[in-house]
PDB file of C-alpha atoms in Angstrom:
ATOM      1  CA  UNK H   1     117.019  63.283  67.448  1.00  0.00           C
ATOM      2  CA  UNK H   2     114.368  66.335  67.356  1.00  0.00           C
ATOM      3  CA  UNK H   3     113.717  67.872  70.568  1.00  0.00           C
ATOM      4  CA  UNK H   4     110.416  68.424  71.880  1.00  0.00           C
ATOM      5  CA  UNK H   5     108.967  71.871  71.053  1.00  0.00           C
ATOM      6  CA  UNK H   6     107.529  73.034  74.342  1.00  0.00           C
ATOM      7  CA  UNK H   7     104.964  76.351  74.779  1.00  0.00           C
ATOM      8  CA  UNK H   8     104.232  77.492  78.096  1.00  0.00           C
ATOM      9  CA  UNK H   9     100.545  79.770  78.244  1.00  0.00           C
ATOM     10  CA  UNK H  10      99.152  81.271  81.121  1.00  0.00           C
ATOM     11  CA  UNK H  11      95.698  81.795  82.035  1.00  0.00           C
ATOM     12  CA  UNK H  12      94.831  78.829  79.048  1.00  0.00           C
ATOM     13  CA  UNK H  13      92.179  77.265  80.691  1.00  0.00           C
ATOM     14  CA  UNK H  14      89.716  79.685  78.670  1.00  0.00           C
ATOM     15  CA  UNK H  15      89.277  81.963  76.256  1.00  0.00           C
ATOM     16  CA  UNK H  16      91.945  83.574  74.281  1.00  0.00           C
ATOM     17  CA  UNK H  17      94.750  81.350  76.165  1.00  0.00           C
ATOM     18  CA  UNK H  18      92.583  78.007  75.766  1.00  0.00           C
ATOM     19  CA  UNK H  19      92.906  78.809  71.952  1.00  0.00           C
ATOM     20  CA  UNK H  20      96.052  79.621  71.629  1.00  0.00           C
ATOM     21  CA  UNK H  21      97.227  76.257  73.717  1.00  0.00           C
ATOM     22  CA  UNK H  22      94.697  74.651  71.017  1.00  0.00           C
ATOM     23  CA  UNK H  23      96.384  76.304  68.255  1.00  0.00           C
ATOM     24  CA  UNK H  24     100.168  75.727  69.705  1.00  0.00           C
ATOM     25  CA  UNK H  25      99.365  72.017  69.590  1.00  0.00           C
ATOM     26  CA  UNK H  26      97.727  71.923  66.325  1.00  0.00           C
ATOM     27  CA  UNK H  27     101.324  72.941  65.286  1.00  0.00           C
ATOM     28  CA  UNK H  28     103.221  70.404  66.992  1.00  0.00           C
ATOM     29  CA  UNK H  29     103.755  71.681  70.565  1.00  0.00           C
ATOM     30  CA  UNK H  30     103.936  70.225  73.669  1.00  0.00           C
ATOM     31  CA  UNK H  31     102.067  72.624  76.163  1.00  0.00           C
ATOM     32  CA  UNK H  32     102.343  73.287  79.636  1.00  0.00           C
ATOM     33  CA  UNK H  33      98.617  75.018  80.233  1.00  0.00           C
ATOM     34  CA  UNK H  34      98.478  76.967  83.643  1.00  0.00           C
ATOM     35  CA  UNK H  35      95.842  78.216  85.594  1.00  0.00           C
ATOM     36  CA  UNK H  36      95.436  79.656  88.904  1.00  0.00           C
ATOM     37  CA  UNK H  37      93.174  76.695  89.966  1.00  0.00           C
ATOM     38  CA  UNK H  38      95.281  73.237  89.273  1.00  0.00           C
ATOM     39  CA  UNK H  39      91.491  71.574  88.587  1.00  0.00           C
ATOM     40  CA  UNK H  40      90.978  74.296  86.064  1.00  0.00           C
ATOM     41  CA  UNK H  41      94.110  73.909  84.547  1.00  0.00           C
ATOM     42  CA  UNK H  42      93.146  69.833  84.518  1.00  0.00           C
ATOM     43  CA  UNK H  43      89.563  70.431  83.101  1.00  0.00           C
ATOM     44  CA  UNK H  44      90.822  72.617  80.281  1.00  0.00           C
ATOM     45  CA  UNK H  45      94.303  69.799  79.910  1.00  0.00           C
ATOM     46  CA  UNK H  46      91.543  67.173  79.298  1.00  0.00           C
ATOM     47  CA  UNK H  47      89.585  69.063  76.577  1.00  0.00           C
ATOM     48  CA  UNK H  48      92.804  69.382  74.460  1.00  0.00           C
ATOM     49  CA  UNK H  49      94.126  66.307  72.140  1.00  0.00           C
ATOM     50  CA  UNK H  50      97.683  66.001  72.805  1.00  0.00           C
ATOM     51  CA  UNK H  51     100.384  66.285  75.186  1.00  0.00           C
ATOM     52  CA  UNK H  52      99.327  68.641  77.912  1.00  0.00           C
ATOM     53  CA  UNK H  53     100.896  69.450  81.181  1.00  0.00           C
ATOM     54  CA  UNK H  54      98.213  70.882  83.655  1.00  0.00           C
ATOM     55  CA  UNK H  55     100.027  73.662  86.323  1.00  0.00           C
ATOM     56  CA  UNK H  56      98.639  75.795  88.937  1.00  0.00           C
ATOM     57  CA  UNK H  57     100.045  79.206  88.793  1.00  0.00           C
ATOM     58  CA  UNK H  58      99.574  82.440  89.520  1.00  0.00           C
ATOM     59  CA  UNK H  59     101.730  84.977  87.705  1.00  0.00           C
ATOM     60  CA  UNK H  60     100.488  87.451  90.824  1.00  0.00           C
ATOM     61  CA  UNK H  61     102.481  85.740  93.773  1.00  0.00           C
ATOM     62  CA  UNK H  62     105.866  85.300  93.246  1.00  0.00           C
ATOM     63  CA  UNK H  63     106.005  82.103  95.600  1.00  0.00           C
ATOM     64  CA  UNK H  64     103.205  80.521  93.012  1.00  0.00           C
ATOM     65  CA  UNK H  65     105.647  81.007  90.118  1.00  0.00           C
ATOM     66  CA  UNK H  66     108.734  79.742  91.876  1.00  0.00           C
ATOM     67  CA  UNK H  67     106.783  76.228  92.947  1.00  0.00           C
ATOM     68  CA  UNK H  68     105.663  76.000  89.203  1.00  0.00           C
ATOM     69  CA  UNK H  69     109.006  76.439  87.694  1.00  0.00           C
ATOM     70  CA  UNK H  70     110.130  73.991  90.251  1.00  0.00           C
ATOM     71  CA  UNK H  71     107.027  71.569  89.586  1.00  0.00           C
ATOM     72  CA  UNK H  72     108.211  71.778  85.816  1.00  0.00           C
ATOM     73  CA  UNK H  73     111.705  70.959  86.459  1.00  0.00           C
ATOM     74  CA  UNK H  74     111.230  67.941  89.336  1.00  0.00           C
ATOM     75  CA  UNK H  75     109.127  66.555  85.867  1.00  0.00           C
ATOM     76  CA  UNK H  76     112.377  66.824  83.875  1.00  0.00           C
ATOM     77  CA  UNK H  77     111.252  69.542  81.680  1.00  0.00           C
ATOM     78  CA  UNK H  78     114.664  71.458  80.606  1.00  0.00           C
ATOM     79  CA  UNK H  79     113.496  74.467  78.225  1.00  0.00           C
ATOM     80  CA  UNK H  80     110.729  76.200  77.083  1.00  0.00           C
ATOM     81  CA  UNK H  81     110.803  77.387  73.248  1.00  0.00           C
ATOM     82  CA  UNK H  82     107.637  79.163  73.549  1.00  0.00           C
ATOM     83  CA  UNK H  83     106.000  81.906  76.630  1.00  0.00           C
ATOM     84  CA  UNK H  84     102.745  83.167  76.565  1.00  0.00           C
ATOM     85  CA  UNK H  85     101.863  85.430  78.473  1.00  0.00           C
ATOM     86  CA  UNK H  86      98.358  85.794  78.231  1.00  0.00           C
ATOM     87  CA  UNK H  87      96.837  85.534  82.047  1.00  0.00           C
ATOM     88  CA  UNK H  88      95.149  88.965  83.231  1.00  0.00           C
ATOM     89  CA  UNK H  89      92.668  90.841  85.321  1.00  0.00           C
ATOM     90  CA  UNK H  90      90.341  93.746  84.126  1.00  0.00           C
ATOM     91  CA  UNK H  91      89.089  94.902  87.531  1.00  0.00           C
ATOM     92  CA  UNK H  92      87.435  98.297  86.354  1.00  0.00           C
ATOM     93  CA  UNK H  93      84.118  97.750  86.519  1.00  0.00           C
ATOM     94  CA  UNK H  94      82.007 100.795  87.508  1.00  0.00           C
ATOM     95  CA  UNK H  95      84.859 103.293  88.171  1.00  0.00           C
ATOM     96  CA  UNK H  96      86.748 105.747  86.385  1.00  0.00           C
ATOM     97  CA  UNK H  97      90.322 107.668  86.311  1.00  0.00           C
ATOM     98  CA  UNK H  98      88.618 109.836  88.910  1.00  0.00           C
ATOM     99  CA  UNK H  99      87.262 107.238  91.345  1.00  0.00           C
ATOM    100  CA  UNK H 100      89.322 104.002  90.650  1.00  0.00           C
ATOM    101  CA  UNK H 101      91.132 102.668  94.399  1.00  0.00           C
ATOM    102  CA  UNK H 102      94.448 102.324  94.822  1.00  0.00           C
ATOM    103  CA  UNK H 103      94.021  98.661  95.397  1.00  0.00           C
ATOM    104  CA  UNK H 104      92.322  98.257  92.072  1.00  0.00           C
ATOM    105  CA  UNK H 105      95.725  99.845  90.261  1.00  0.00           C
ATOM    106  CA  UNK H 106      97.476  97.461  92.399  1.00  0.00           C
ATOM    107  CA  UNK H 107      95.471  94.521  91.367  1.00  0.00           C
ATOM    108  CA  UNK H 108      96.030  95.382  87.528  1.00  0.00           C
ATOM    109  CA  UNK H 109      99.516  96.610  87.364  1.00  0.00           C
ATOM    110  CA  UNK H 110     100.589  93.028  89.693  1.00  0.00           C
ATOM    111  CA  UNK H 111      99.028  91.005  87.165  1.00  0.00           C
ATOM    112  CA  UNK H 112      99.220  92.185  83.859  1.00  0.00           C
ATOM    113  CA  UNK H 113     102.349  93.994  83.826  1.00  0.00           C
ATOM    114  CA  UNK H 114     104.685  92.878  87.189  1.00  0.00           C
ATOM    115  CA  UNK H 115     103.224  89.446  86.389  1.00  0.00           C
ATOM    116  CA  UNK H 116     104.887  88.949  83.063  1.00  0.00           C
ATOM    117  CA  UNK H 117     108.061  90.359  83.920  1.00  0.00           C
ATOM    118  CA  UNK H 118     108.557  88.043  87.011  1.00  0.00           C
ATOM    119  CA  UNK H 119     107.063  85.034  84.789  1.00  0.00           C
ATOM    120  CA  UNK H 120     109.309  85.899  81.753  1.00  0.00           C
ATOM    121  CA  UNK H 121     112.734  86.100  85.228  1.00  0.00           C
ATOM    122  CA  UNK H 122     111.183  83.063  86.511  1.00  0.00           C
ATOM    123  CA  UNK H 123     111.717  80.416  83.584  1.00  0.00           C
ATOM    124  CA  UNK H 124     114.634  82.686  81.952  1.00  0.00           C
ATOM    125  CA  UNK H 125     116.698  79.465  82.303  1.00  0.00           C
ATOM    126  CA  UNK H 126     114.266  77.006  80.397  1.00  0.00           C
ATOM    127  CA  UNK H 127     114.181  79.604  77.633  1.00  0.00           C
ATOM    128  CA  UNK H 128     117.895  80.486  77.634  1.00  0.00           C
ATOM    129  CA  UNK H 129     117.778  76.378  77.090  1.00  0.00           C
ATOM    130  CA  UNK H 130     115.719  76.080  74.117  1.00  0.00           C
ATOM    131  CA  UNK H 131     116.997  77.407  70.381  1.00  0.00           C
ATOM    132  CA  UNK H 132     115.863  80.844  69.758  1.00  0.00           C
ATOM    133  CA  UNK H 133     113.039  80.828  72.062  1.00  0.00           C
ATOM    134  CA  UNK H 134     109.748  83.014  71.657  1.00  0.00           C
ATOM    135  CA  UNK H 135     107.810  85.212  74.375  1.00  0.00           C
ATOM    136  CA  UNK H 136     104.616  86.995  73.003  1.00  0.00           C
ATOM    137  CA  UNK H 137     102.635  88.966  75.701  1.00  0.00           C
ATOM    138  CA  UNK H 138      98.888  89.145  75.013  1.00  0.00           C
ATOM    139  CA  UNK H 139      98.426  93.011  75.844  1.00  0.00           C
ATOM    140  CA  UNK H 140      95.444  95.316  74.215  1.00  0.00           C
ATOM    141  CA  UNK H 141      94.805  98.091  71.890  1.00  0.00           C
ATOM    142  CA  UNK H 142      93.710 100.343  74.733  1.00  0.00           C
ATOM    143  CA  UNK H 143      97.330  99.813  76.161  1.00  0.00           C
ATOM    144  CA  UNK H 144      98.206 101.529  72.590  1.00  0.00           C
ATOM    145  CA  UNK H 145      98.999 106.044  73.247  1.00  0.00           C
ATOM    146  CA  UNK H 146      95.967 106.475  71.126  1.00  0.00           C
ATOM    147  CA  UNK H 147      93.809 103.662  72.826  1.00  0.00           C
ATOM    148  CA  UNK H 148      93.765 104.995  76.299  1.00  0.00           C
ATOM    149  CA  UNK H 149      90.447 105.322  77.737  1.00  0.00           C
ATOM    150  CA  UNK H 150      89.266 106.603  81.125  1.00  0.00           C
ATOM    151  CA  UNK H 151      86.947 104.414  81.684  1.00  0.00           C
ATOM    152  CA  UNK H 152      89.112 101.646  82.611  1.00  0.00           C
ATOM    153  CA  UNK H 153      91.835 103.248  83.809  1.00  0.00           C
ATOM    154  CA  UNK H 154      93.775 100.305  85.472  1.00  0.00           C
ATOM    155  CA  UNK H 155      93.814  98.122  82.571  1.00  0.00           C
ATOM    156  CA  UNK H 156      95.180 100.730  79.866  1.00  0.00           C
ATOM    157  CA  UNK H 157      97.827 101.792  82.503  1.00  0.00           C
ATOM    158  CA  UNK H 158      98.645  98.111  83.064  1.00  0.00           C
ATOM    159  CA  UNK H 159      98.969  97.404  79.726  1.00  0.00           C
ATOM    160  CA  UNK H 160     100.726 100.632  78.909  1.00  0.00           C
ATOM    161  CA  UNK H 161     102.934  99.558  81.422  1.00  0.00           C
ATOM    162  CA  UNK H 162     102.986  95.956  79.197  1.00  0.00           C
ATOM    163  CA  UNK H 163     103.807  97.418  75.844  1.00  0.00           C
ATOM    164  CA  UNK H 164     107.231  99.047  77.587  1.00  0.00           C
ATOM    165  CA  UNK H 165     108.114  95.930  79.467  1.00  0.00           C
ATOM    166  CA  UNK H 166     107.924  94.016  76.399  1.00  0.00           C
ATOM    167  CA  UNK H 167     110.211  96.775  74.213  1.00  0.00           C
ATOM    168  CA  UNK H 168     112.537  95.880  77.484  1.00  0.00           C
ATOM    169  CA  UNK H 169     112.462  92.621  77.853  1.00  0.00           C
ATOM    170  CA  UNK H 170     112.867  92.560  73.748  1.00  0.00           C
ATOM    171  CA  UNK H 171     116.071  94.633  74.471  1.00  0.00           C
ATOM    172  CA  UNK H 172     117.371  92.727  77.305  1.00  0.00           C
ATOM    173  CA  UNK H 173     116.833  89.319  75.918  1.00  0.00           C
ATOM    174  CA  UNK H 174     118.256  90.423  72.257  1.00  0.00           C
ATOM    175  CA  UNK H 175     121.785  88.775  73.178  1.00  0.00           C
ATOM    176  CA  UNK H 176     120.491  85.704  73.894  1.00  0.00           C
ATOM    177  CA  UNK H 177     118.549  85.620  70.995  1.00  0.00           C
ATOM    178  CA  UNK H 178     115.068  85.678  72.927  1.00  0.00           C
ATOM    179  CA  UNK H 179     112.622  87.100  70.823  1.00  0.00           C
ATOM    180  CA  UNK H 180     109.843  89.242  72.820  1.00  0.00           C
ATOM    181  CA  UNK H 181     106.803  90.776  71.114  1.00  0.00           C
ATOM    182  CA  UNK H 182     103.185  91.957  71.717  1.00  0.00           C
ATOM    183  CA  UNK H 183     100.239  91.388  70.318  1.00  0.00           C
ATOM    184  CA  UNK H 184      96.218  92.843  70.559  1.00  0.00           C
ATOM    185  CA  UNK H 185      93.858  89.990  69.972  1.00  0.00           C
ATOM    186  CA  UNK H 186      91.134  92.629  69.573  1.00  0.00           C
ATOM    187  CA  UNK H 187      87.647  92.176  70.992  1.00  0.00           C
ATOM    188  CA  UNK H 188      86.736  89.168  72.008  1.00  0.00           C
ATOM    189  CA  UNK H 189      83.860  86.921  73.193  1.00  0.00           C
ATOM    190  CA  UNK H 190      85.702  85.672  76.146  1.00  0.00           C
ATOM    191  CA  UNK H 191      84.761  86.175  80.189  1.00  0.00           C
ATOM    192  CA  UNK H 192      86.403  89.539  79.889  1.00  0.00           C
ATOM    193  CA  UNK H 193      85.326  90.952  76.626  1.00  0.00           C
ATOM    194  CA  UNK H 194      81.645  89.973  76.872  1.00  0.00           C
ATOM    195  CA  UNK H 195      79.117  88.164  74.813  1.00  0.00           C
ATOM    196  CA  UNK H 196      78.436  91.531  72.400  1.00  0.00           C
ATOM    197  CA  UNK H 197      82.512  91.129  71.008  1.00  0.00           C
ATOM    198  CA  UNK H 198      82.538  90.719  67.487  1.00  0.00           C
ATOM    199  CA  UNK H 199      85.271  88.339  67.543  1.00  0.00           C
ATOM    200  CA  UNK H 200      86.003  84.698  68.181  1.00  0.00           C
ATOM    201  CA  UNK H 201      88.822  83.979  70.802  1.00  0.00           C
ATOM    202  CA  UNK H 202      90.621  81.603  67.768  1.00  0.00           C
ATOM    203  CA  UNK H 203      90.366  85.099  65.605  1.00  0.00           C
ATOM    204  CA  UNK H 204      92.109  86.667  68.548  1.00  0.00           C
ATOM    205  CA  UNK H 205      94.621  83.760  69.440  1.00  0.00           C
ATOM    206  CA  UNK H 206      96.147  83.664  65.551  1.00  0.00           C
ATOM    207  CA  UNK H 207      98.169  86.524  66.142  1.00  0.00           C
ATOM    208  CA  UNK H 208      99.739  84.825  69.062  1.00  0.00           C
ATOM    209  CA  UNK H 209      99.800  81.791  67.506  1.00  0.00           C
ATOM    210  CA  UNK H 210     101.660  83.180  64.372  1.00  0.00           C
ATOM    211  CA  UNK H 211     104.227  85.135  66.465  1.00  0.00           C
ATOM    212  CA  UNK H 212     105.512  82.006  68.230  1.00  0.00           C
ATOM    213  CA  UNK H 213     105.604  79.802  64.725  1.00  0.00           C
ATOM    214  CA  UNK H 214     106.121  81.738  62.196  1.00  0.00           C
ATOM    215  CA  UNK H 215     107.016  85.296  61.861  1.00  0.00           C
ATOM    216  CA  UNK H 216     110.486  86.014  61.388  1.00  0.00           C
ATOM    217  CA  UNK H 217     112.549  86.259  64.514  1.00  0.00           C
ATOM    218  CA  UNK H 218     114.249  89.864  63.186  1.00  0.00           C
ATOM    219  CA  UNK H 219     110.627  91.088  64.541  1.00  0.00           C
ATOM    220  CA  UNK H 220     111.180  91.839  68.050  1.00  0.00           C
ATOM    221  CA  UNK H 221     110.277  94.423  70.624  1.00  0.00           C
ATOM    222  CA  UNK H 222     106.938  95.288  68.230  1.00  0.00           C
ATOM    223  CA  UNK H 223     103.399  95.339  68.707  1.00  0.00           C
ATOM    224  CA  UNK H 224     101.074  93.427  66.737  1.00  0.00           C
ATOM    225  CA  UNK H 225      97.428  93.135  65.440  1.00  0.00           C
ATOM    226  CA  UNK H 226      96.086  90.842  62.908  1.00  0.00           C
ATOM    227  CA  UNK H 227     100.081  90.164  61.791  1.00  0.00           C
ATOM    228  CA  UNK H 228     100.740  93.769  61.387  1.00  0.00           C
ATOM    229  CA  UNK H 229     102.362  96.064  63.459  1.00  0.00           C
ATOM    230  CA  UNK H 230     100.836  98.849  65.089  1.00  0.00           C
ATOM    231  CA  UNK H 231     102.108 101.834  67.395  1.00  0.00           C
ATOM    232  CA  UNK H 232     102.667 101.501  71.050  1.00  0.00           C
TER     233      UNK H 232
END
């Protein structure tokens, strides 16, 4: 008997995570869609045709993850083939390297880099479960050396910080053949990117979508655009 493929995204109620939880189930998945907001996560759930598990999380408190892993479990959900870890904050509006708030770093870094590295410890087991399990991390070209822009300083350093927890995580996971990649979905029109982005958040999920179905699993610890590498 087949087992259940399972993907796991965070922050898919909208935007780039809605379509890659679309996408994921076009393919076959069964996928757990979380949101910070469990009505969120329920609104989105219903919008989707297939099987959908609706979970509250928030991949900033550490207590949030730990009653969502055990939420998954106490449902009699055993692995996960498939993380994505897409949830994230862009809290630089109006401020630059020279005027940006310690709080606002805080903010970024605890989301879009601590975040994923605590999800990705967090439902270790349910991966270590499944057969060579997937974990793409939605991170940004302005993460990238020769992306970095002042002008929204805590989200390049976050996702700076991303692109070498992921080359980490790819090393650390390597022996139990975990596969852990990253991936810039470019700009989109989403909440974040704006309504000026040229492209649509399915253009910027297939990436995503392709890492956790079909590219080879000798790709690991790389970076991603459009299927093709790109530099760190």
């Amino acid at each position: 008997m087949m087992t259940t493929k399972r993907a796991l995204v965070t922050g898919g109620n909208r935007g780039i995570g809605f379509a890659i939880a679309q996408g994921l189930l076009a393919k076959g998945y069964d996928i757990i869609l979380t949101s910070r907001s469990l009505n969120s996560a329920k609104q989105a759930a219903q919008k989707l045709n297939g099987n959908v598990i609706p979970l509250e999380l928030d991949v900033s408190d550490d207590r949030s993850m730990e009653q969502a892993v055990q939420n998954l479990k106490s449902q009699g959900i055993n692995h996960l083939d498939v993380l994505v870890n897409n949830a994230g904050v862009y809290p630089d509006s109006n401020v630059n390297m020279l005027t940006i708030s310690r709080e606002l770093l805080d903010s970024a870094m605890n989301t879009n880099t601590f975040g994923v590295i605590r999800m990705v410890q967090a439902v270790l087991p349910l991966l270590e479960a499944a057969d060579k399990a997937r974990v793409i991390n939605v991170s940004s070209g302005m993460g990238a050396l020769d992306g970095l822009t002042t002008t929204a300083p805590s989200y390049c350093l976050s996702k700076l910080a991303l692109n070498g927890a992921t080359i980490m995580l790819a090393q650390s996971l390597r022996s139990k053949g975990i596969v852990v990649n990253a991936m810039c979905p470019g700009w989109v029109r989403t909440d974040m990117g704006g309504a000026s982005a040229p492209r649509t958040p399915e253009q910027g999920a297939d990436t995503a979508i392709w890492l956790a179905t079909e590219a080879s699993d000798q790709e690991n610890g790389k970076f991603w655009r459009d299927r093709n590498e790109i530099n760190f």
